[in-house]
Amino acid sequence: MAVSDAELVQEVLDGSKDAYAELVCRYERPAKAAAIHILGNYHSAEDAAQDAFVKAYQQLHRLSSPDAFGSWLLTITRRCALDVARKKKSDVPLDSIAQMPAHQRNGHLDDEKRQLLDGLMRLGESERQVLLLRYFGGHTVQQVADITGRSVGTITKQLSRAHQNLRNRIKE
Amino acid sequence: MNSEKDIDIQLEELAEAVASQDAFVKGVMNRIEQSSVQPRISSISRVKTAFLFKAGIDNMMYAAAAVAVLCSAGFEILLSNLVGANVLFSAMAIITMCINNFSYVGGLIL
């Protein structure tokens, strides 16, 4: 059984760094995905995600609801990604990346994946979180339920609804 | 993109494009180790734990006191009956014992 986010957060607040390493492993790819959505570039996104994890650790005592760690971290990640984007204003504009030939897009997602990621990031908070944990975190439905503290039935319904909403958003 | 399976496969492909690296976790943990800013250790939970622990001890002490009072009261009644003392004497003896026991346990708690 996977340890819930809330339990890990409490362990970190009790002084355990290993518990935070576990949270970093759990949310590494979801955080990178959130940063790629804003920055469009994998390498910059990695820096932003790392900044976000460090900031989240330093401010962890301010998190009023420990079971909301995932969505709180993603909010911090988006803020960090926007900071990185502001600092790199002189870099290649993001809009122009889509116009680049495939071989020039080193570290960038192709159009189809960008569209999918865009749809994913525009989903509601709980739907987005279950999709990120399920696909980017590579967790089973049972593990997602344990991590979020929701029932397996709720997660199954949210996944199904998220798939449907994502499909609708991509069609638009 | 028409079926659930398509979305499923596309999400898996997207996730694969966002690679996971050991270096990432190590990088974050190194930066945390070197950082002077640390999260405030949860004082609330510690106080709460300490309070519950103390409350547990207090409850045990009160229970012990109650048992001691009841035992000595029973012993006093038995003794009074054995020596043929009257009811008033028994009642006074019980009250005295109660006060003594509570004072003793109270002293232990404090």
CSV table of C-alpha atoms in Angstrom, one decimal:
chain,number,residue,atom,x,y,z
A,1,MET,CA,0.0,0.0,0.0
A,2,ALA,CA,1.4,3.4,-1.0
A,3,VAL,CA,1.9,6.0,1.8
A,4,SER,CA,-0.4,8.9,1.4
A,5,ASP,CA,0.9,12.4,0.6
A,6,ALA,CA,-0.5,13.7,3.9
A,7,GLU,CA,1.5,11.1,5.8
A,8,LEU,CA,4.7,11.9,3.9
A,9,VAL,CA,4.3,15.6,4.5
A,10,GLN,CA,3.9,15.0,8.2
A,11,GLU,CA,7.1,12.9,8.2
A,12,VAL,CA,8.9,15.7,6.5
A,13,LEU,CA,7.7,18.2,9.0
A,14,ASP,CA,8.9,15.8,11.7
A,15,GLY,CA,12.4,16.1,10.2
A,16,SER,CA,12.6,13.2,7.6
A,17,LYS,CA,14.4,14.1,4.4
A,18,ASP,CA,13.8,10.6,3.0
A,19,ALA,CA,10.1,11.3,3.1
A,20,TYR,CA,10.7,14.4,1.0
A,21,ALA,CA,12.8,12.4,-1.5
A,22,GLU,CA,9.8,10.1,-1.8
A,23,LEU,CA,7.5,13.0,-2.6
A,24,VAL,CA,10.1,14.3,-5.2
A,25,CYS,CA,10.1,10.9,-6.9
A,26,ARG,CA,6.3,10.8,-6.8
A,27,TYR,CA,5.8,14.2,-8.4
A,28,GLU,CA,8.9,14.6,-10.5
A,29,ARG,CA,7.2,13.9,-13.8
A,30,PRO,CA,3.9,15.7,-13.0
A,31,ALA,CA,5.9,18.8,-12.0
A,32,LYS,CA,8.1,18.6,-15.2
A,33,ALA,CA,4.9,18.2,-17.3
A,34,ALA,CA,3.4,21.3,-15.6
A,35,ALA,CA,6.6,23.3,-16.3
A,36,ILE,CA,6.9,22.1,-19.9
A,37,HIS,CA,3.3,23.3,-20.5
A,38,ILE,CA,4.4,26.8,-19.7
A,39,LEU,CA,8.0,26.8,-21.0
A,40,GLY,CA,7.6,24.4,-24.0
A,41,ASN,CA,11.1,23.3,-23.4
A,42,TYR,CA,12.2,20.2,-21.5
A,43,HIS,CA,15.5,21.5,-20.2
A,44,SER,CA,14.2,24.8,-18.9
A,45,ALA,CA,11.2,22.9,-17.4
A,46,GLU,CA,13.6,20.7,-15.5
A,47,ASP,CA,15.2,23.7,-13.8
A,48,ALA,CA,11.8,25.2,-13.0
A,49,ALA,CA,10.6,21.9,-11.5
A,50,GLN,CA,13.7,21.6,-9.4
A,51,ASP,CA,13.2,25.2,-8.1
A,52,ALA,CA,9.6,24.4,-7.3
A,53,PHE,CA,10.6,21.3,-5.2
A,54,VAL,CA,13.1,23.3,-3.2
A,55,LYS,CA,10.6,26.2,-2.6
A,56,ALA,CA,7.9,23.7,-1.6
A,57,TYR,CA,10.3,22.1,0.9
A,58,GLN,CA,11.2,25.4,2.4
A,59,GLN,CA,7.5,26.5,2.7
A,60,LEU,CA,6.1,23.1,3.6
A,61,HIS,CA,5.0,24.3,7.1
A,62,ARG,CA,2.7,26.8,5.4
A,63,LEU,CA,0.7,24.0,3.6
A,64,SER,CA,-2.5,24.0,5.6
A,65,SER,CA,-3.9,20.8,4.1
A,66,PRO,CA,-1.2,18.1,3.7
A,67,ASP,CA,-3.3,15.9,1.4
A,68,ALA,CA,-3.3,18.8,-1.1
A,69,PHE,CA,0.5,18.6,-1.5
A,70,GLY,CA,0.2,17.6,-5.2
A,71,SER,CA,-1.9,20.5,-6.4
A,72,TRP,CA,0.0,22.9,-4.1
A,73,LEU,CA,3.3,21.8,-5.7
A,74,LEU,CA,1.9,22.2,-9.2
A,75,THR,CA,0.9,25.7,-8.4
A,76,ILE,CA,4.4,26.5,-7.2
A,77,THR,CA,5.8,24.8,-10.3
A,78,ARG,CA,3.7,27.0,-12.6
A,79,ARG,CA,4.9,30.1,-10.7
A,80,CYS,CA,8.6,29.0,-11.0
A,81,ALA,CA,8.1,28.2,-14.7
A,82,LEU,CA,6.7,31.7,-15.3
A,83,ASP,CA,9.7,33.1,-13.5
A,84,VAL,CA,12.1,31.1,-15.7
A,85,ALA,CA,10.1,32.2,-18.8
A,86,ARG,CA,10.4,35.9,-17.7
A,87,LYS,CA,14.2,35.5,-17.2
A,88,LYS,CA,14.6,33.9,-20.6
A,89,LYS,CA,12.6,36.5,-22.5
A,90,SER,CA,15.4,36.9,-24.9
A,91,ASP,CA,15.4,33.2,-25.8
A,92,VAL,CA,13.5,31.9,-28.8
A,93,PRO,CA,9.8,32.8,-28.4
A,94,LEU,CA,7.6,29.8,-27.5
A,95,ASP,CA,5.2,30.4,-30.4
A,96,SER,CA,8.0,30.0,-32.9
A,97,ILE,CA,8.9,26.5,-31.6
A,98,ALA,CA,5.9,25.0,-33.3
A,99,GLN,CA,7.1,26.4,-36.6
A,100,MET,CA,10.5,24.8,-36.2
A,101,PRO,CA,11.4,21.6,-38.2
A,102,ALA,CA,11.4,18.5,-36.0
A,103,HIS,CA,15.2,18.2,-36.0
A,104,GLN,CA,15.5,21.7,-34.5
A,105,ARG,CA,13.1,21.1,-31.6
A,106,ASN,CA,15.6,19.5,-29.3
A,107,GLY,CA,13.9,19.2,-26.0
A,108,HIS,CA,10.5,20.4,-27.3
A,109,LEU,CA,7.3,18.4,-27.6
A,110,ASP,CA,5.7,17.8,-31.0
A,111,ASP,CA,2.4,19.5,-31.8
A,112,GLU,CA,0.3,16.5,-30.9
A,113,LYS,CA,1.8,16.1,-27.5
A,114,ARG,CA,1.7,19.9,-26.9
A,115,GLN,CA,-2.0,19.9,-27.6
A,116,LEU,CA,-2.6,16.9,-25.3
A,117,LEU,CA,-0.5,18.5,-22.5
A,118,ASP,CA,-2.4,21.7,-23.0
A,119,GLY,CA,-5.7,19.9,-22.6
A,120,LEU,CA,-4.4,18.0,-19.6
A,121,MET,CA,-3.3,21.1,-17.8
A,122,ARG,CA,-6.7,22.8,-18.4
A,123,LEU,CA,-8.6,20.0,-16.7
A,124,GLY,CA,-10.1,20.5,-13.2
A,125,GLU,CA,-7.7,20.1,-10.3
A,126,SER,CA,-8.7,16.6,-9.2
A,127,GLU,CA,-9.0,15.2,-12.7
A,128,ARG,CA,-5.6,16.6,-13.6
A,129,GLN,CA,-4.0,15.2,-10.5
A,130,VAL,CA,-5.3,11.7,-11.0
A,131,LEU,CA,-4.2,11.7,-14.7
A,132,LEU,CA,-0.7,13.0,-13.7
A,133,LEU,CA,-0.3,10.4,-11.0
A,134,ARG,CA,-1.6,7.6,-13.1
A,135,TYR,CA,0.4,8.3,-16.3
A,136,PHE,CA,3.3,10.5,-15.3
A,137,GLY,CA,3.8,8.9,-11.9
A,138,GLY,CA,3.2,5.4,-13.3
A,139,HIS,CA,0.9,4.5,-10.3
A,140,THR,CA,-1.9,2.0,-10.4
A,141,VAL,CA,-5.5,3.1,-9.6
A,142,GLN,CA,-5.1,1.6,-6.1
A,143,GLN,CA,-1.9,3.5,-5.5
A,144,VAL,CA,-3.5,6.8,-6.8
A,145,ALA,CA,-6.3,6.1,-4.3
A,146,ASP,CA,-3.9,5.6,-1.5
A,147,ILE,CA,-1.8,8.7,-2.4
A,148,THR,CA,-4.8,11.0,-2.7
A,149,GLY,CA,-6.8,9.5,0.2
A,150,ARG,CA,-9.8,8.9,-2.1
A,151,SER,CA,-11.6,5.6,-2.8
A,152,VAL,CA,-10.7,3.4,-5.7
A,153,GLY,CA,-14.3,3.9,-7.0
A,154,THR,CA,-13.8,7.7,-7.0
A,155,ILE,CA,-10.5,7.5,-8.8
A,156,THR,CA,-11.9,5.2,-11.4
A,157,LYS,CA,-14.8,7.6,-12.0
A,158,GLN,CA,-12.4,10.6,-12.1
A,159,LEU,CA,-10.1,8.9,-14.6
A,160,SER,CA,-13.0,8.1,-16.9
A,161,ARG,CA,-14.4,11.7,-16.6
A,162,ALA,CA,-10.9,13.1,-17.2
A,163,HIS,CA,-10.5,10.9,-20.3
A,164,GLN,CA,-13.8,12.2,-21.6
A,165,ASN,CA,-13.1,15.8,-20.8
A,166,LEU,CA,-9.6,15.6,-22.3
A,167,ARG,CA,-11.0,14.1,-25.5
A,168,ASN,CA,-13.6,16.9,-25.7
A,169,ARG,CA,-10.9,19.6,-25.2
A,170,ILE,CA,-8.7,18.2,-27.9
A,171,LYS,CA,-11.6,18.1,-30.3
A,172,GLU,CA,-12.3,21.8,-29.7
B,1,MET,CA,-8.5,10.3,-30.8
B,2,ASN,CA,-11.9,8.7,-31.0
B,3,SER,CA,-11.7,6.0,-28.3
B,4,GLU,CA,-10.7,5.8,-24.7
B,5,LYS,CA,-7.8,3.6,-25.8
B,6,ASP,CA,-6.4,6.3,-28.0
B,7,ILE,CA,-6.4,8.8,-25.2
B,8,ASP,CA,-4.8,6.2,-23.0
B,9,ILE,CA,-2.0,5.5,-25.5
B,10,GLN,CA,-1.4,9.1,-26.2
B,11,LEU,CA,-1.1,9.9,-22.5
B,12,GLU,CA,1.4,7.1,-22.1
B,13,GLU,CA,3.4,8.4,-25.0
B,14,LEU,CA,3.3,12.0,-23.6
B,15,ALA,CA,4.4,10.7,-20.2
B,16,GLU,CA,7.3,8.8,-21.8
B,17,ALA,CA,8.5,12.0,-23.3
B,18,VAL,CA,8.8,13.5,-19.8
B,19,ALA,CA,11.6,11.3,-18.6
B,20,SER,CA,12.3,10.6,-15.0
B,21,GLN,CA,15.9,10.8,-13.8
B,22,ASP,CA,17.7,9.8,-10.6
B,23,ALA,CA,19.8,12.9,-11.1
B,24,PHE,CA,16.7,15.1,-10.7
B,25,VAL,CA,15.9,13.7,-7.2
B,26,LYS,CA,19.5,13.9,-6.2
B,27,GLY,CA,19.8,17.5,-7.5
B,28,VAL,CA,16.7,18.6,-5.5
B,29,MET,CA,18.0,16.8,-2.3
B,30,ASN,CA,21.5,18.3,-2.7
B,31,ARG,CA,20.0,21.8,-3.0
B,32,ILE,CA,17.8,21.2,0.0
B,33,GLU,CA,20.8,20.0,2.1
B,34,GLN,CA,22.8,23.1,1.1
B,35,SER,CA,19.9,25.5,1.7
B,36,SER,CA,19.9,27.6,4.8
B,37,VAL,CA,16.1,27.8,4.7
B,38,GLN,CA,14.5,24.8,6.3
B,39,PRO,CA,10.8,24.1,6.9
B,40,ARG,CA,9.6,24.8,10.4
B,41,ILE,CA,9.4,21.5,12.3
B,42,SER,CA,5.8,20.9,13.2
B,43,SER,CA,5.6,22.3,16.7
B,44,ILE,CA,1.8,21.9,16.8
B,45,SER,CA,2.0,18.1,16.2
B,46,ARG,CA,4.7,17.8,18.8
B,47,VAL,CA,2.8,19.8,21.4
B,48,LYS,CA,-0.3,17.8,20.6
B,49,THR,CA,1.6,14.5,21.0
B,50,ALA,CA,3.1,15.7,24.3
B,51,PHE,CA,-0.3,16.8,25.5
B,52,LEU,CA,-1.9,13.4,24.6
B,53,PHE,CA,1.0,11.6,26.3
B,54,LYS,CA,0.6,13.7,29.4
B,55,ALA,CA,-3.2,13.3,29.3
B,56,GLY,CA,-2.7,9.5,29.1
B,57,ILE,CA,-0.5,9.6,32.2
B,58,ASP,CA,-3.1,11.8,34.0
B,59,ASN,CA,-5.9,9.5,33.1
B,60,MET,CA,-3.9,6.5,34.4
B,61,MET,CA,-3.2,8.4,37.7
B,62,TYR,CA,-6.9,9.3,38.2
B,63,ALA,CA,-7.9,5.7,37.5
B,64,ALA,CA,-5.3,4.5,40.0
B,65,ALA,CA,-6.6,7.0,42.5
B,66,ALA,CA,-10.2,5.9,42.0
B,67,VAL,CA,-9.2,2.2,42.4
B,68,ALA,CA,-7.2,3.0,45.5
B,69,VAL,CA,-10.1,4.9,47.1
B,70,LEU,CA,-12.6,2.2,46.3
B,71,CYS,CA,-10.3,-0.5,47.7
B,72,SER,CA,-9.6,1.4,50.9
B,73,ALA,CA,-13.3,2.2,51.3
B,74,GLY,CA,-14.2,-1.4,50.9
B,75,PHE,CA,-11.5,-2.4,53.4
B,76,GLU,CA,-12.7,0.2,55.9
B,77,ILE,CA,-16.3,-1.1,55.6
B,78,LEU,CA,-15.1,-4.6,56.1
B,79,LEU,CA,-13.0,-3.6,59.1
B,80,SER,CA,-15.8,-1.6,60.7
B,81,ASN,CA,-18.1,-4.6,60.4
B,82,LEU,CA,-15.5,-6.9,61.8
B,83,VAL,CA,-14.9,-4.7,64.9
B,84,GLY,CA,-18.6,-3.9,65.2
B,85,ALA,CA,-18.2,-0.1,64.8
B,86,ASN,CA,-21.2,2.0,64.1
B,87,VAL,CA,-22.2,3.4,60.7
B,88,LEU,CA,-21.1,7.0,61.6
B,89,PHE,CA,-17.6,5.8,62.4
B,90,SER,CA,-17.4,3.8,59.2
B,91,ALA,CA,-18.5,6.8,57.1
B,92,MET,CA,-15.9,9.1,58.8
B,93,ALA,CA,-13.2,6.5,58.2
B,94,ILE,CA,-14.1,6.3,54.5
B,95,ILE,CA,-14.1,10.1,54.1
B,96,THR,CA,-10.7,10.3,55.8
B,97,MET,CA,-9.3,7.6,53.6
B,98,CYS,CA,-10.6,9.2,50.5
B,99,ILE,CA,-9.0,12.6,51.4
B,100,ASN,CA,-5.8,10.9,52.2
B,101,ASN,CA,-5.7,8.9,48.9
B,102,PHE,CA,-6.6,11.9,46.7
B,103,SER,CA,-4.0,14.0,48.5
B,104,TYR,CA,-1.4,11.3,48.0
B,105,VAL,CA,-2.2,10.8,44.3
B,106,GLY,CA,-2.6,14.5,43.7
B,107,GLY,CA,0.8,15.0,45.2
B,108,LEU,CA,2.2,12.3,42.8
B,109,ILE,CA,0.6,14.0,39.8
B,110,LEU,CA,1.9,17.4,40.7
